[in-house]
Tab-separated table of C-alpha atoms and ligand atoms in Angstrom:
chain	number	residue	atom	x	y	z
J	12	MET	CA	1.797	-38.301	4.995
J	13	LYS	CA	4.951	-38.844	3.510
J	14	ARG	CA	3.802	-40.586	0.427
J	15	PHE	CA	0.693	-38.473	-0.132
J	16	VAL	CA	3.028	-35.249	0.016
J	17	LEU	CA	5.382	-36.384	-3.302
J	18	THR	CA	2.591	-37.396	-5.416
J	19	ALA	CA	0.249	-34.312	-4.051
J	20	ILE	CA	3.817	-32.378	-5.347
J	21	ALA	CA	4.096	-34.321	-8.396
J	22	ALA	CA	0.274	-33.475	-9.649
J	23	MET	CA	1.052	-30.260	-8.357
J	24	LEU	CA	3.697	-30.117	-10.821
J	25	ALA	CA	1.904	-31.547	-13.917
J	26	SER	CA	-1.165	-29.543	-13.790
J	27	PRO	CA	-2.007	-25.861	-13.323
J	28	ALA	CA	-4.923	-24.866	-10.254
J	29	PHE	CA	-8.455	-24.839	-11.953
J	30	ALA	CA	-11.692	-23.565	-10.851
J	31	GLY	CA	-13.231	-26.235	-8.540
J	32	ASP	CA	-9.318	-27.743	-7.766
J	33	VAL	CA	-8.495	-27.783	-4.068
J	34	THR	CA	-4.699	-26.553	-3.373
J	35	VAL	CA	-3.074	-27.508	0.709
J	36	ILE	CA	-0.468	-25.460	1.355
J	37	HIS	CA	1.531	-26.978	4.981
J	38	ALA	CA	3.031	-23.958	6.389
J	39	GLY	CA	5.194	-24.665	8.917
J	40	LYS	CA	4.363	-21.058	10.873
J	41	LEU	CA	1.663	-19.368	9.967
J	42	ILE	CA	1.261	-16.125	11.350
J	43	ASP	CA	-2.521	-15.231	13.141
J	44	THR	CA	-2.571	-11.402	11.641
J	45	GLU	CA	-6.008	-11.327	13.781
J	46	ALA	CA	-5.080	-12.601	17.084
J	47	GLY	CA	-0.900	-11.627	16.585
J	48	ARG	CA	0.515	-14.919	17.517
J	49	THR	CA	2.853	-17.778	15.219
J	50	LEU	CA	0.952	-21.197	14.525
J	51	GLU	CA	3.216	-24.601	13.624
J	52	ASN	CA	2.508	-26.993	11.472
J	53	ARG	CA	-1.167	-25.561	9.482
J	54	PHE	CA	-3.050	-26.579	6.584
J	55	ILE	CA	-4.434	-23.710	4.539
J	56	VAL	CA	-7.135	-25.739	1.952
J	57	ILE	CA	-8.313	-23.394	-0.543
J	58	GLU	CA	-10.692	-24.123	-3.134
J	59	ASP	CA	-12.013	-21.014	-6.025
J	60	GLY	CA	-9.273	-18.779	-5.056
J	61	LEU	CA	-10.795	-17.538	-1.153
J	62	VAL	CA	-9.069	-19.746	2.084
J	63	ARG	CA	-11.553	-22.002	2.803
J	64	GLU	CA	-10.338	-23.689	6.075
J	65	VAL	CA	-6.878	-23.302	8.107
J	66	LEU	CA	-6.106	-27.585	9.698
J	67	GLY	CA	-3.849	-29.434	11.714
J	68	ALA	CA	-2.487	-32.286	10.937
J	69	ARG	CA	-5.162	-34.332	12.324
J	70	GLY	CA	-8.033	-32.154	10.337
J	71	VAL	CA	-5.603	-32.255	6.709
J	72	ALA	CA	-5.252	-36.510	7.550
J	73	LYS	CA	-9.277	-36.499	6.384
J	74	LEU	CA	-8.979	-34.402	3.840
J	75	ASP	CA	-9.640	-36.452	0.257
J	76	GLU	CA	-5.833	-35.917	-1.925
J	77	PRO	CA	-5.714	-32.030	-3.066
J	78	ASP	CA	-5.263	-31.363	-6.641
J	79	GLU	CA	-1.843	-29.609	-5.524
J	80	PHE	CA	-0.078	-29.872	-2.318
J	81	ILE	CA	2.807	-27.014	-1.311
J	82	ASP	CA	4.998	-27.982	1.177
J	83	LEU	CA	6.432	-25.119	2.517
J	84	SER	CA	6.844	-26.590	5.879
J	85	ASP	CA	10.307	-24.927	6.320
J	86	MET	CA	9.460	-21.661	5.928
J	87	THR	CA	7.292	-19.256	7.667
J	88	VAL	CA	3.095	-18.223	6.014
J	89	LEU	CA	1.066	-14.832	5.502
J	90	PRO	CA	-0.919	-12.928	4.838
J	91	GLY	CA	0.155	-11.407	1.558
J	92	LEU	CA	1.306	-7.836	2.358
J	93	SER	CA	-0.581	-4.304	1.361
J	94	ASP	CA	0.737	-1.082	1.050
J	95	ALA	CA	-2.262	2.366	0.791
J	96	HIS	CA	0.427	4.814	-0.653
J	97	VAL	CA	2.140	3.675	-4.048
J	98	HIS	CA	2.275	5.276	-7.472
J	99	LEU	CA	2.723	2.531	-9.783
J	100	ILE	CA	2.010	4.615	-13.182
J	101	GLY	CA	5.155	5.785	-14.099
J	102	LYS	CA	8.885	5.906	-13.776
J	103	ALA	CA	9.931	5.465	-10.211
J	104	ALA	CA	13.056	7.996	-10.041
J	105	SER	CA	11.436	9.927	-12.183
J	106	TYR	CA	11.709	13.479	-10.682
J	107	GLY	CA	11.688	16.848	-11.271
J	108	TYR	CA	11.919	17.830	-15.379
J	109	ASN	CA	12.433	14.238	-16.438
J	110	SER	CA	9.004	13.004	-15.099
J	111	LEU	CA	7.775	16.119	-17.922
J	112	ALA	CA	9.952	13.481	-21.074
J	113	GLU	CA	6.797	11.188	-20.169
J	114	SER	CA	3.799	10.373	-21.608
J	115	THR	CA	0.484	9.161	-20.233
J	116	PRO	CA	0.285	5.569	-22.507
J	117	ARG	CA	4.555	5.331	-21.652
J	118	ALA	CA	4.515	5.757	-18.201
J	119	ALA	CA	1.089	3.056	-17.494
J	120	ILE	CA	3.547	0.541	-19.913
J	121	THR	CA	6.082	1.271	-16.652
J	122	GLY	CA	3.651	0.477	-14.788
J	123	VAL	CA	2.507	-2.386	-16.136
J	124	ALA	CA	6.622	-3.523	-14.916
J	125	ASN	CA	6.019	-2.218	-11.198
J	126	ALA	CA	2.823	-4.219	-11.013
J	127	ARG	CA	4.736	-7.562	-11.467
J	128	LYS	CA	7.709	-6.335	-9.281
J	129	THR	CA	4.990	-4.608	-6.520
J	130	LEU	CA	3.077	-8.831	-6.317
J	131	GLU	CA	6.785	-10.622	-6.412
J	132	ALA	CA	7.950	-8.719	-3.287
J	133	GLY	CA	4.459	-10.077	-2.279
J	134	PHE	CA	2.344	-7.234	-1.314
J	135	THR	CA	-1.012	-8.362	-2.875
J	136	THR	CA	-2.522	-5.826	-2.364
J	137	VAL	CA	-1.958	-1.569	-3.451
J	138	ARG	CA	-4.093	1.550	-3.254
J	139	ASN	CA	-3.026	3.521	-5.616
J	140	VAL	CA	-3.134	7.151	-4.064
J	141	GLY	CA	-2.871	9.523	-7.865
J	142	ALA	CA	-2.009	8.464	-11.621
J	143	PRO	CA	-2.054	10.905	-14.095
J	144	GLY	CA	-5.071	10.278	-16.063
J	145	PHE	CA	-7.016	7.180	-14.909
J	146	ALA	CA	-4.061	4.411	-16.054
J	147	ASP	CA	-4.272	3.235	-12.189
J	148	VAL	CA	-7.462	1.774	-13.488
J	149	ASP	CA	-7.211	0.785	-16.581
J	150	LEU	CA	-4.274	-0.822	-15.015
J	151	ARG	CA	-6.218	-2.057	-12.094
J	152	ASP	CA	-8.694	-3.963	-14.863
J	153	ALA	CA	-6.307	-6.182	-16.843
J	154	ILE	CA	-4.611	-7.480	-13.871
J	155	ASN	CA	-8.479	-8.305	-12.620
J	156	GLU	CA	-8.716	-10.144	-16.633
J	157	GLY	CA	-5.727	-11.701	-16.601
J	158	GLU	CA	-3.893	-9.891	-19.175
J	159	VAL	CA	-1.005	-8.601	-16.834
J	160	PRO	CA	0.200	-9.898	-13.260
J	161	GLY	CA	0.421	-7.972	-10.279
J	162	PRO	CA	-1.694	-6.686	-7.435
J	163	ARG	CA	-5.082	-5.762	-6.480
J	164	VAL	CA	-4.980	-2.724	-7.238
J	165	ILE	CA	-7.772	0.760	-5.299
J	166	PRO	CA	-7.217	3.061	-7.811
J	167	ALA	CA	-8.063	6.764	-7.121
J	168	GLY	CA	-8.002	8.036	-10.000
J	169	ARG	CA	-6.294	11.375	-10.266
J	170	SER	CA	-4.970	13.894	-6.780
J	171	ILE	CA	-7.486	16.226	-5.979
J	172	GLY	CA	-5.594	19.269	-5.256
J	173	ILE	CA	-5.737	23.960	-4.649
J	174	THR	CA	-3.534	25.478	-7.709
J	175	GLY	CA	-0.473	25.582	-7.538
J	176	GLY	CA	-0.958	22.760	-4.893
J	177	HIS	CA	2.000	20.124	-4.282
J	178	CYS	CA	-0.723	18.147	-6.378
J	179	ASP	CA	-0.589	20.448	-9.366
J	180	SER	CA	1.831	20.283	-11.649
J	181	ASN	CA	3.884	23.664	-11.417
J	182	LEU	CA	7.672	22.937	-13.279
J	183	LEU	CA	6.461	25.379	-16.133
J	184	PRO	CA	5.756	28.879	-16.743
J	185	TYR	CA	2.567	30.506	-17.188
J	186	GLU	CA	2.443	30.333	-21.110
J	187	TYR	CA	1.983	26.644	-21.130
J	188	ALA	CA	-1.091	26.233	-19.361
J	189	ASP	CA	0.581	23.410	-18.051
J	190	MET	CA	-2.463	22.087	-14.709
J	191	ALA	CA	-2.968	18.424	-13.306
J	192	GLY	CA	-5.986	16.966	-13.668
J	193	GLY	CA	-7.105	16.694	-10.198
J	194	VAL	CA	-6.629	20.306	-9.467
J	195	ALA	CA	-10.328	22.140	-8.367
J	196	ASP	CA	-10.857	25.531	-6.002
J	197	GLY	CA	-14.241	25.921	-4.076
J	198	PRO	CA	-16.253	23.215	-2.207
J	199	TRP	CA	-18.724	22.500	-5.497
J	200	ALA	CA	-15.536	22.231	-7.691
J	201	VAL	CA	-14.107	19.903	-5.080
J	202	ARG	CA	-17.786	18.041	-5.313
J	203	ALA	CA	-17.531	17.680	-8.933
J	204	LYS	CA	-13.713	16.619	-9.047
J	205	VAL	CA	-14.943	13.642	-6.841
J	206	ARG	CA	-17.787	12.348	-8.378
J	207	GLU	CA	-15.601	12.606	-12.085
J	208	ASN	CA	-13.100	10.403	-10.189
J	209	LYS	CA	-15.837	7.797	-9.069
J	210	LYS	CA	-17.321	8.206	-13.018
J	211	TYR	CA	-13.716	6.946	-14.551
J	212	GLY	CA	-13.201	4.312	-11.863
J	213	ALA	CA	-11.955	5.668	-8.850
J	214	GLU	CA	-12.681	3.006	-5.772
J	215	ALA	CA	-10.322	5.470	-3.111
J	216	ILE	CA	-10.246	9.583	-2.680
J	217	LYS	CA	-6.912	11.295	-2.555
J	218	PHE	CA	-5.934	14.862	-2.531
J	219	CYS	CA	-3.340	17.069	-0.966
J	220	GLY	CA	-4.290	19.198	2.071
J	221	THR	CA	-0.417	20.649	2.187
J	222	GLY	CA	2.484	20.983	0.751
J	223	GLY	CA	4.804	18.711	-0.170
J	224	VAL	CA	8.325	17.348	-0.550
J	225	LEU	CA	8.818	16.349	-4.441
J	226	SER	CA	6.528	19.576	-5.395
J	227	LYS	CA	7.585	23.288	-6.703
J	228	GLY	CA	7.130	25.985	-4.829
J	229	THR	CA	4.973	24.120	-2.192
J	230	THR	CA	5.343	24.561	1.537
J	231	ILE	CA	5.218	21.432	3.366
J	232	GLY	CA	3.594	23.349	6.894
J	233	ALA	CA	1.074	25.199	4.777
J	234	GLN	CA	-2.440	23.855	4.355
J	235	GLN	CA	-3.951	23.251	1.114
J	236	PHE	CA	-7.866	23.896	0.421
J	237	THR	CA	-9.865	24.819	3.336
J	238	LEU	CA	-11.770	23.087	5.865
J	239	GLU	CA	-14.949	23.823	4.144
J	240	GLU	CA	-12.941	22.487	0.834
J	241	MET	CA	-12.330	19.244	3.000
J	242	LYS	CA	-15.575	18.895	4.423
J	243	ALA	CA	-17.049	18.897	1.483
J	244	ILE	CA	-14.066	16.282	-0.350
J	245	VAL	CA	-14.822	13.891	2.562
J	246	ASP	CA	-18.455	14.215	2.511
J	247	GLU	CA	-18.886	13.753	-1.411
J	248	ALA	CA	-16.619	10.700	-1.282
J	249	HIS	CA	-17.961	8.541	2.313
J	250	GLN	CA	-21.759	9.445	0.638
J	251	LEU	CA	-19.918	8.140	-2.336
J	252	GLY	CA	-18.895	5.080	-0.861
J	253	MET	CA	-15.042	5.653	-1.020
J	254	LYS	CA	-12.629	6.249	2.053
J	255	VAL	CA	-10.595	9.418	1.784
J	256	ALA	CA	-6.738	9.419	1.811
J	257	VAL	CA	-4.872	13.240	2.669
J	258	HIS	CA	-1.215	14.156	1.335
J	259	ALA	CA	-0.434	16.114	4.785
J	260	HIS	CA	2.986	17.414	6.485
J	261	GLY	CA	2.127	20.953	8.154
J	262	THR	CA	0.877	20.281	11.626
J	263	LYS	CA	-2.464	22.480	10.741
J	264	GLY	CA	-3.503	21.003	7.573
J	265	ILE	CA	-3.326	17.647	9.168
J	266	LYS	CA	-6.039	18.003	11.872
J	267	THR	CA	-7.767	20.365	9.698
J	268	ALA	CA	-8.305	16.799	7.411
J	269	ILE	CA	-9.139	14.772	10.519
J	270	GLU	CA	-11.652	17.358	11.378
J	271	ALA	CA	-12.739	17.136	8.647
J	272	GLY	CA	-12.691	13.118	8.623
J	273	VAL	CA	-10.631	11.935	6.434
J	274	ASP	CA	-9.938	8.595	6.655
J	275	SER	CA	-5.947	8.336	6.428
J	276	VAL	CA	-3.237	10.657	6.930
J	277	GLU	CA	-0.080	10.249	4.278
J	278	HIS	CA	2.916	11.185	5.724
J	279	ALA	CA	1.853	13.483	8.824
J	280	SER	CA	5.539	14.379	9.208
J	281	LEU	CA	4.901	17.082	11.586
J	282	ILE	CA	2.187	15.945	13.317
J	283	ASP	CA	2.261	16.850	17.035
J	284	ALA	CA	0.439	15.242	20.686
J	285	GLU	CA	-3.252	17.180	19.590
J	286	GLY	CA	-2.856	15.520	16.241
J	287	ILE	CA	-2.630	12.327	17.229
J	288	ARG	CA	-5.013	12.866	19.687
J	289	MET	CA	-7.631	13.860	17.143
J	290	ALA	CA	-6.605	10.897	14.896
J	291	LYS	CA	-6.606	8.407	17.744
J	292	ARG	CA	-10.431	9.496	18.823
J	293	ASN	CA	-11.424	9.696	15.024
J	294	GLY	CA	-10.012	6.577	14.559
J	295	THR	CA	-8.010	8.379	11.403
J	296	ALA	CA	-5.258	5.621	9.733
J	297	LEU	CA	-1.201	6.663	9.986
J	298	SER	CA	-0.125	5.667	6.613
J	299	MET	CA	3.722	7.281	7.616
J	300	ASP	CA	6.380	7.054	5.044
J	301	ILE	CA	9.296	6.471	7.100
J	302	TYR	CA	11.331	4.918	4.647
J	303	VAL	CA	11.996	7.024	1.548
J	304	SER	CA	13.494	9.368	3.386
J	305	ASP	CA	17.173	7.870	2.447
J	306	PHE	CA	16.118	6.755	-0.737
J	307	ILE	CA	15.485	10.632	-1.485
J	308	LEU	CA	17.975	11.898	0.351
J	309	SER	CA	21.198	9.130	-1.026
J	310	GLU	CA	20.163	9.059	-4.858
J	311	GLY	CA	17.756	11.450	-5.118
J	312	GLU	CA	20.203	14.710	-6.701
J	313	GLU	CA	21.244	12.073	-9.089
J	314	ALA	CA	17.952	11.045	-10.206
J	315	GLY	CA	16.881	14.602	-10.792
J	316	ILE	CA	15.374	15.764	-7.391
J	317	LEU	CA	15.548	19.555	-7.247
J	318	GLU	CA	17.088	21.053	-4.263
J	319	GLU	CA	14.485	22.676	-3.110
J	320	SER	CA	13.037	19.493	-2.340
J	321	LEU	CA	16.530	17.866	-1.200
J	322	GLU	CA	15.940	20.503	1.065
J	323	LYS	CA	13.010	19.971	2.116
J	324	GLU	CA	14.117	16.232	2.703
J	325	ARG	CA	16.512	17.095	5.094
J	326	GLN	CA	13.820	18.940	6.948
J	327	VAL	CA	11.041	17.025	7.479
J	328	GLY	CA	12.713	13.171	7.142
J	329	ARG	CA	14.057	12.758	10.820
J	330	LEU	CA	10.760	14.701	12.448
J	331	GLN	CA	8.993	12.698	10.746
J	332	ARG	CA	10.666	9.622	12.109
J	333	GLU	CA	10.633	10.855	15.581
J	334	ASN	CA	6.929	11.818	15.308
J	335	PHE	CA	5.922	8.413	13.894
J	336	GLN	CA	7.195	7.346	16.827
J	337	LYS	CA	5.478	9.120	19.221
J	338	ALA	CA	1.967	7.746	17.321
J	339	ALA	CA	3.338	4.026	17.595
J	340	ARG	CA	3.999	4.965	21.139
J	341	ALA	CA	0.641	6.469	22.085
J	342	GLY	CA	-1.299	3.899	20.617
J	343	ALA	CA	-3.273	5.028	16.868
J	344	THR	CA	-3.647	3.299	14.198
J	345	ILE	CA	-0.284	2.899	11.817
J	346	ALA	CA	-1.186	1.648	8.452
J	347	PHE	CA	1.509	0.659	5.792
J	348	GLY	CA	1.635	3.397	3.667
J	349	SER	CA	4.915	3.667	1.508
J	350	ASP	CA	5.105	5.885	-1.348
J	351	ALA	CA	6.627	3.838	-3.910
J	352	GLY	CA	7.177	5.403	-6.933
J	353	VAL	CA	9.390	7.860	-5.022
J	354	TYR	CA	11.368	4.592	-4.900
J	355	PRO	CA	11.979	1.641	-6.993
J	356	HIS	CA	8.933	-1.166	-6.443
J	357	GLY	CA	9.361	-3.921	-5.173
J	358	GLN	CA	11.476	-2.610	-2.590
J	359	ASN	CA	8.312	-1.762	-0.877
J	360	GLY	CA	9.198	-4.090	2.053
J	361	ARG	CA	12.026	-2.609	3.260
J	362	GLN	CA	10.347	0.152	5.575
J	363	PHE	CA	8.761	-2.810	7.794
J	364	ALA	CA	12.152	-2.473	9.501
J	365	TYR	CA	12.167	1.486	10.616
J	366	MET	CA	8.511	1.017	11.924
J	367	VAL	CA	10.568	-1.810	14.192
J	368	GLU	CA	12.968	0.705	14.732
J	369	TRP	CA	11.166	3.911	15.545
J	370	GLY	CA	8.532	1.824	17.651
J	371	LEU	CA	6.353	-0.715	16.315
J	372	SER	CA	7.049	-4.746	17.627
J	373	PRO	CA	7.767	-6.675	14.664
J	374	MET	CA	3.831	-8.285	15.152
J	375	GLN	CA	2.856	-4.852	15.019
J	376	ALA	CA	3.948	-3.753	11.762
J	377	ILE	CA	2.745	-6.832	9.960
J	378	GLN	CA	0.027	-5.741	11.352
J	379	ALA	CA	0.208	-2.845	9.982
J	380	ALA	CA	0.457	-4.693	6.478
J	381	THR	CA	-2.055	-6.806	6.785
J	382	VAL	CA	-5.479	-6.452	8.738
J	383	THR	CA	-5.108	-2.665	9.845
J	384	ASN	CA	-4.901	-2.247	5.987
J	385	ALA	CA	-7.430	-4.118	5.331
J	386	LYS	CA	-10.336	-1.848	7.353
J	387	LEU	CA	-8.902	1.029	5.547
J	388	PHE	CA	-9.271	-0.139	2.160
J	389	ASP	CA	-12.890	-1.427	3.866
J	390	ARG	CA	-11.814	-5.271	2.830
J	391	GLU	CA	-11.523	-7.151	6.264
J	392	GLY	CA	-12.222	-10.583	6.324
J	393	GLN	CA	-11.374	-10.118	2.368
J	394	ILE	CA	-7.497	-8.986	2.460
J	395	GLY	CA	-4.461	-9.598	5.478
J	396	VAL	CA	-5.966	-12.624	6.893
J	397	ILE	CA	-5.791	-16.214	6.924
J	398	LYS	CA	-9.133	-17.408	6.800
J	399	PRO	CA	-12.554	-18.652	6.206
J	400	GLY	CA	-14.218	-16.804	3.094
J	401	ALA	CA	-10.706	-14.741	2.146
J	402	HIS	CA	-8.568	-13.838	-1.129
J	403	ALA	CA	-6.099	-17.015	-1.116
J	404	ASP	CA	-3.583	-13.807	-0.813
J	405	ILE	CA	-0.830	-16.014	0.525
J	406	ILE	CA	2.791	-15.359	1.581
J	407	ALA	CA	5.954	-17.528	2.733
J	408	VAL	CA	9.955	-16.004	3.617
J	409	ASP	CA	12.843	-18.055	5.320
J	410	GLY	CA	12.953	-17.520	8.444
J	411	ASP	CA	10.212	-15.584	11.098
J	412	PRO	CA	9.780	-11.720	10.821
J	413	THR	CA	8.360	-11.927	14.175
J	414	ASP	CA	11.856	-12.710	15.039
J	415	ASP	CA	14.719	-10.769	12.034
J	416	ILE	CA	10.943	-8.457	10.794
J	417	SER	CA	13.920	-7.945	7.449
J	418	ALA	CA	12.087	-11.640	6.198
J	419	LEU	CA	10.164	-9.391	4.832
J	420	GLU	CA	11.785	-7.667	2.078
J	421	ASP	CA	13.100	-10.961	1.055
J	422	VAL	CA	9.250	-13.123	-0.207
J	423	GLY	CA	9.858	-16.359	-1.768
J	424	PHE	CA	6.401	-17.885	-2.549
J	425	VAL	CA	3.809	-15.281	-3.744
J	426	MET	CA	0.225	-16.548	-4.388
J	427	LYS	CA	-2.734	-14.151	-4.956
J	428	GLY	CA	-5.990	-15.467	-5.356
J	429	GLY	CA	-5.321	-18.574	-5.670
J	430	GLU	CA	-2.802	-18.456	-7.939
J	431	VAL	CA	0.938	-18.674	-7.601
J	432	PHE	CA	3.016	-15.975	-8.276
J	433	LYS	CA	6.483	-16.910	-7.059
J	434	ARG	CA	7.846	-20.439	-5.957
J	435	PRO	CA	10.870	-20.581	-3.251
J	436	GLY	CA	13.557	-20.762	-5.707
J	437	SER	CA	12.244	-19.892	-8.726
T	530	LIG	N1	5.413	12.261	-2.070
T	530	LIG	C1	5.882	13.078	-0.423
T	530	LIG	C2	5.933	14.339	-1.042
T	530	LIG	O1	6.288	15.008	-2.115
T	530	LIG	C3	7.484	12.726	-0.456
T	530	LIG	C4	7.390	12.622	1.249
T	530	LIG	C5	8.918	11.514	1.134
T	530	LIG	N2	9.602	12.439	2.091
T	530	LIG	C6	9.402	11.696	3.568
T	530	LIG	N3	10.202	12.008	4.840
T	530	LIG	N4	8.336	10.574	3.824
T	530	LIG	O2	5.862	15.489	-0.095
């Protein structure tokens, strides 16, 4: 075995993986996200970017020598992580009036750098819930064509919202006639926006169902869109095969959106017991960004966040965590969504420790970012698991994240689609 390992490592250094090549990863520990348990000494066989099989030591000894052998015997190996709520396009920490100086092409270039940071942090799939123009669609394509490194991107294109709502652009006075691209009012107008998003490459729909923290002049508790408009968005999106994410902090907006049939509630800050029950009954995932508050309150002022937004954050941050705990304890479906882009990309993993502090076991937090998100993205069996037929999206960390979840803040090995993007020590 040892000689096989050494010769395989030498071969690995000499040749990058080509299609048809077989790679074997020796995992000291392997997290089985579906079963929620950790296995020891497993060998993952990878071919054509997919997992072919997962073997024990006896099984691997029967294989022909692979083209590449990767020794992660002293690490914990798990499927690549995913984040259901990121904004890759644009400078993280460009808030308030600072954001007005950024053109969409400039924001897209920053998006390329953000994508790389995200991937190198172990996040191999992200849902991008809102971008100017359709820059997230183009970024997805550039990544898929192998032009730039990055995670798999599920783009939502422009976020849909009411005039003057959280998804509009409210910073400038009337004479500038500034309006965000996703603004629409009325059931048919919102249906048209969903169709347009689909036409230009969106794979998911995001809309704003209440006010928000970082938008000017909106109230977090106030619902945006009527039930009729929300139903129109959801119906149209589902008809076209897209899942729907709603931005909602306020209690009533959350419940109205769940009633309308959304697939995930983002933030869900002021969800009440009835809202949690409704989410459970309807299978609605809660994607609660419970890390970002710390960032906003410590660095926000310097970064240009408006005082009214800081004040809203002071009101909502702690309550959101308490409500997360209630939802987790009640057994609601918890997705992993972090709002990276409000804080710097690549720090997505910091949210895990908060999810554990506020009620999930480490394994449940890992499942949120793997199997649960996979279901929310309609990619069950393709991502978030290491089993035959899944994409070979595989990461590894020192230590055992099921003991100490903060291990996920420092990912040492990243493979996506069978290609290695980061190796220990690099
Ligand atoms: N984008 C969100 C908003 O502006 C950020 C909310 C962050 N705060 C929080 N407690 N999750 O509403």
